[in-house]
Coordinates of C-alpha atoms in Angstrom, one line a residue:
M1 CA 84.8 65.1 98.2
P2 CA 86.2 68.0 101.0
Q3 CA 88.1 66.8 103.9
S4 CA 86.0 67.4 107.6
R5 CA 86.6 71.0 108.4
P6 CA 87.7 71.7 112.0
A7 CA 85.1 73.4 114.1
S8 CA 88.4 75.6 115.9
L9 CA 89.6 78.4 113.5
L10 CA 93.0 77.7 115.5
A11 CA 93.5 74.3 114.3
I12 CA 93.7 75.7 111.0
Y13 CA 96.7 78.0 112.3
P14 CA 99.8 75.4 111.6
H15 CA 98.3 74.9 108.0
I16 CA 98.2 78.5 106.8
T17 CA 101.6 80.2 104.9
N18 CA 102.4 82.7 104.4
R19 CA 101.6 82.2 100.5
D20 CA 97.9 81.5 101.7
R21 CA 98.0 84.5 104.3
L22 CA 98.3 87.0 101.3
L23 CA 96.0 84.7 98.8
L24 CA 92.9 85.0 101.6
Q25 CA 93.5 89.0 101.7
L26 CA 93.6 88.9 97.9
L27 CA 90.4 87.1 97.9
D28 CA 88.8 89.6 100.8
D29 CA 89.8 92.5 98.8
H30 CA 88.5 91.7 95.3
Q31 CA 86.3 88.6 96.1
V32 CA 86.7 86.3 93.5
L33 CA 89.7 85.1 91.6
T34 CA 89.8 81.8 88.6
T35 CA 92.1 78.9 89.2
D36 CA 94.3 80.5 86.6
Q37 CA 94.8 83.9 87.9
I38 CA 95.7 82.6 91.2
H39 CA 98.5 80.6 89.3
R40 CA 99.5 83.6 87.8
M41 CA 100.1 85.8 90.6
L42 CA 101.3 83.4 93.8
F43 CA 102.5 80.0 92.1
H44 CA 104.6 78.9 89.5
A45 CA 103.5 75.2 88.7
R46 CA 99.9 74.9 87.9
R47 CA 99.7 71.5 89.2
T48 CA 100.9 73.1 92.6
C49 CA 98.6 75.7 92.4
Q50 CA 95.3 73.2 91.8
I51 CA 96.4 71.1 94.5
R52 CA 96.7 74.0 96.9
L53 CA 93.6 75.2 96.5
G54 CA 92.0 72.2 96.9
E55 CA 93.9 71.5 100.2
L56 CA 92.3 75.0 101.0
Y57 CA 89.4 74.0 100.2
G58 CA 89.1 71.0 102.6
L59 CA 90.5 73.0 105.0
G60 CA 87.0 75.5 104.6
L61 CA 89.1 78.6 104.3
L62 CA 88.2 78.6 100.1
D63 CA 85.0 78.4 98.8
R64 CA 84.3 77.4 95.0
F65 CA 82.3 77.3 91.9
R66 CA 82.3 76.9 88.4
F67 CA 79.4 76.9 85.3
A68 CA 79.1 74.9 82.8
R69 CA 79.8 75.7 79.3
D70 CA 77.5 75.9 76.3
G71 CA 78.1 72.9 74.2
G72 CA 79.7 71.1 77.2
G73 CA 82.4 70.5 79.7
S74 CA 82.9 73.6 82.5
H75 CA 84.2 76.9 83.6
P76 CA 87.7 77.3 85.7
W77 CA 86.7 77.4 89.4
H78 CA 85.8 80.2 90.3
W79 CA 87.5 80.2 93.9
T80 CA 86.2 82.7 97.2
L81 CA 86.3 83.3 100.8
G82 CA 85.2 79.7 102.5
H83 CA 83.5 80.2 106.3
H84 CA 86.9 79.7 108.3
G85 CA 88.7 82.0 105.9
H86 CA 85.8 85.2 106.5
R87 CA 86.4 84.2 109.9
F88 CA 89.9 84.5 109.5
Q89 CA 90.2 87.9 107.9
A90 CA 87.5 89.1 110.4
A91 CA 90.0 88.1 113.5
A92 CA 92.5 89.6 111.5
H93 CA 90.9 93.0 111.0
H94 CA 88.9 93.6 113.6
R95 CA 85.7 92.8 112.2
P96 CA 82.5 90.8 113.9
E97 CA 82.9 87.5 113.8
P98 CA 80.8 85.6 110.7
T99 CA 77.8 82.9 110.8
L100 CA 78.1 80.4 108.8
R101 CA 75.0 81.5 106.7
T102 CA 76.5 84.7 106.1
S103 CA 79.5 83.4 105.0
R104 CA 77.2 80.8 102.1
Q105 CA 75.4 83.9 101.6
T106 CA 77.4 85.8 100.1
A107 CA 79.2 82.8 98.0
H108 CA 76.0 82.9 96.5
R109 CA 75.2 85.9 95.9
L110 CA 78.7 86.2 94.1
S111 CA 77.8 83.8 92.2
A112 CA 74.7 84.6 91.0
N113 CA 76.4 88.5 90.6
P114 CA 75.0 89.5 87.4
H115 CA 78.5 91.7 87.1
L116 CA 80.3 89.0 88.1
T117 CA 82.2 88.5 84.3
H118 CA 82.7 92.5 84.9
L119 CA 84.8 92.2 88.4
L120 CA 87.0 89.0 87.2
T121 CA 87.7 91.5 84.2
A122 CA 89.0 94.2 86.3
N123 CA 90.6 91.9 88.8
E124 CA 92.2 90.4 85.4
F125 CA 93.9 93.6 84.3
F126 CA 95.8 94.0 88.3
V127 CA 96.4 90.3 87.8
R128 CA 98.6 90.3 84.8
L129 CA 100.5 94.1 86.5
T130 CA 101.0 91.3 89.4
A131 CA 102.1 88.5 86.7
H132 CA 104.3 90.9 84.8
A133 CA 106.4 92.2 88.2
R134 CA 107.3 88.8 89.0
Q135 CA 108.8 88.4 85.9
H136 CA 111.0 91.6 86.0
P137 CA 112.3 92.7 88.9
E138 CA 112.1 96.8 88.5
T139 CA 108.4 96.8 88.1
R140 CA 105.6 96.8 91.2
L141 CA 102.2 96.9 91.9
D142 CA 102.3 99.2 94.9
R143 CA 98.2 99.5 95.4
W144 CA 95.6 97.3 94.0
W145 CA 92.1 98.9 95.2
S146 CA 88.9 97.4 94.9
E147 CA 85.6 99.2 93.3
S148 CA 84.6 99.8 96.6
L149 CA 87.9 101.1 98.2
T150 CA 88.3 103.4 95.2
T151 CA 84.5 104.8 95.5
Q152 CA 85.0 105.2 99.6
Q153 CA 88.1 106.7 99.2
F154 CA 87.4 109.4 96.0
R155 CA 83.4 109.1 96.6
T156 CA 82.9 110.9 93.5
I157 CA 84.1 108.4 91.2
T158 CA 82.8 105.0 90.0
A159 CA 86.1 103.7 89.0
D160 CA 86.4 100.3 89.0
G161 CA 89.7 100.0 89.7
H162 CA 92.5 102.1 91.2
G163 CA 96.6 101.1 91.2
L164 CA 100.0 102.8 91.9
W165 CA 102.4 101.1 89.4
S166 CA 106.4 101.7 90.1
N167 CA 109.3 100.9 87.2
T168 CA 112.5 102.0 89.6
D169 CA 112.0 105.4 90.8
T170 CA 108.9 106.1 88.6
T171 CA 105.6 105.9 90.2
V172 CA 102.0 105.9 88.0
G173 CA 99.1 106.3 89.4
F174 CA 96.1 105.0 87.0
F175 CA 91.9 104.9 87.5
L176 CA 90.7 101.7 86.1
E177 CA 87.7 101.6 83.9
A178 CA 87.2 97.8 82.5
D179 CA 85.0 97.2 79.9
T180 CA 83.0 94.6 78.7
G181 CA 81.0 95.8 75.8
T182 CA 77.8 95.7 77.8
E183 CA 77.2 99.4 78.2
P184 CA 77.6 102.8 75.1
L185 CA 80.5 104.2 75.6
R186 CA 79.0 107.7 75.0
S187 CA 76.8 108.1 77.9
R188 CA 78.9 106.6 80.4
V189 CA 82.1 107.8 79.4
V190 CA 81.1 111.7 79.5
T191 CA 79.5 111.1 82.8
K192 CA 82.6 109.1 84.4
L193 CA 85.0 111.9 82.9
D194 CA 83.0 115.1 84.2
R195 CA 83.0 113.3 87.3
Y196 CA 87.0 112.7 87.3
A197 CA 87.9 116.7 86.3
R198 CA 85.4 117.2 89.7
L199 CA 87.8 115.5 91.7
T200 CA 91.2 117.1 89.9
R201 CA 89.6 120.2 91.2
R202 CA 89.1 119.5 94.6
G203 CA 92.7 119.3 94.9
G204 CA 92.8 115.2 94.3
P205 CA 95.4 112.9 91.9
R206 CA 94.9 114.2 87.9
Y207 CA 95.7 110.1 87.7
P208 CA 95.2 108.7 83.6
V209 CA 91.8 107.4 83.5
L210 CA 92.7 103.8 81.9
F211 CA 89.7 102.6 79.0
W212 CA 90.7 98.8 79.4
L213 CA 88.3 97.8 76.0
G214 CA 87.2 94.2 74.7
S215 CA 87.8 94.7 70.8
E216 CA 89.7 97.1 68.6
H217 CA 86.4 98.5 67.1
R218 CA 85.4 99.6 70.7
E219 CA 88.7 101.6 70.9
E220 CA 88.2 103.3 68.2
H221 CA 84.7 104.8 69.0
L222 CA 86.0 105.7 72.0
H223 CA 88.6 107.6 70.7
Q224 CA 86.3 109.3 68.0
L225 CA 83.8 110.5 71.0
L226 CA 87.1 112.0 73.0
R227 CA 88.3 114.2 69.9
G228 CA 87.9 117.8 71.4
E229 CA 86.2 116.1 74.9
H230 CA 87.8 116.8 78.4
D231 CA 91.1 117.4 77.9
D232 CA 91.2 118.1 81.8
V233 CA 91.5 114.8 82.2
P234 CA 93.8 112.5 80.7
V235 CA 92.2 109.4 79.8
A236 CA 94.7 106.4 77.6
T237 CA 93.2 103.0 76.2
A238 CA 94.2 99.6 75.6
T239 CA 92.3 96.6 74.4
H240 CA 91.4 93.1 76.5
T241 CA 94.4 91.4 74.4
R242 CA 97.5 93.4 75.5
Q243 CA 99.7 93.3 78.7
P244 CA 98.5 96.2 80.2
A245 CA 102.7 97.3 81.5
E246 CA 104.1 96.9 77.9
T247 CA 103.9 99.8 75.3
V248 CA 99.9 99.0 74.8
W249 CA 98.0 102.6 75.9
L250 CA 97.1 104.9 73.6
P251 CA 96.9 108.5 75.0
A252 CA 93.4 110.1 73.7
G253 CA 94.7 112.9 70.8
A254 CA 97.9 110.7 70.2
T255 CA 99.3 108.9 67.2
G256 CA 101.3 106.6 69.4
R257 CA 101.5 104.3 71.9
V258 CA 103.1 103.8 75.6
R259 CA 103.9 102.5 78.1
L260 CA 101.8 102.8 81.4
I261 CA 105.1 103.8 83.7
E262 CA 105.7 106.6 80.6
L263 CA 100.8 107.7 81.5
P264 CA 101.1 111.2 82.6
S265 CA 100.5 111.1 87.1
D266 CA 99.7 114.2 89.5
H267 CA 99.7 112.3 92.7
G268 CA 97.8 115.9 94.3
Q269 CA 96.6 115.0 97.6
P270 CA 97.3 111.3 98.5
V271 CA 93.6 110.6 99.3
A272 CA 91.1 112.9 98.2
D273 CA 87.9 113.2 100.9
N274 CA 89.9 111.0 103.4
P275 CA 92.7 112.5 105.4
N276 CA 92.1 109.9 108.6
Y277 CA 92.5 107.1 106.3
H278 CA 95.5 105.0 106.8
D279 CA 96.4 103.2 103.6
D280 CA 96.7 99.4 104.3
G281 CA 95.3 98.2 101.1
D282 CA 97.9 98.1 99.1
F283 CA 98.6 94.8 97.3
A284 CA 103.2 94.6 96.7
C285 CA 104.5 91.9 94.4

């Protein structure tokens, strides 16, 4: 059973650490993370992570849900903002105070979202980059934008995320297309790459489009579709089994794989469609 939850948000403040603030911001930006994902990004010991998440749940800062596994047992806990977490983030970003009903509806809709697996897959990509940077101080994930923020800023594209990845003094921008194997590649790829081409023609960034695929078969099929098509948009592929910071990316038309930091990247205008945007959505490791 959770601990009693104080009605006053101010009464919780002495219990909130800097790491807790970072976690609340991550969940505000990216909606849901599993215990394992949070552990790899923010904690050294898994047990410490589990205990802290339980404490934040008891304070009403986090909420959680999980599903039964076929054949018995349960899937891992999925964590999202609790009511006090929504209240804290609303205060931090000058948004209207959410009601308890609104917070509960948000959690319920997220848990029942048919695209939940896709959202977790896209988040996992950035989680792996973050975890890699923790072990390699010369690297940094300088930006992690969600699908909604990426769409808001670039408008004509519908990427699953956008990031800036740095290694020493080199920075590569990218757009992520996370594939769960549920959509036909041909129609999806053609439509999406046309939109990326229009973005670059308007003076926007010419970042590589990263297709993160569920199987080697899907990857091979995609490269067959890309032959001789959309040469104006840099595309590279890798599978979910690989660490995205490593030498795993196969550019379209190439025969060898390269590291993420080695992909071509032209930053163009910082934000193509919204010159008044102030970049406060970055995530730094």
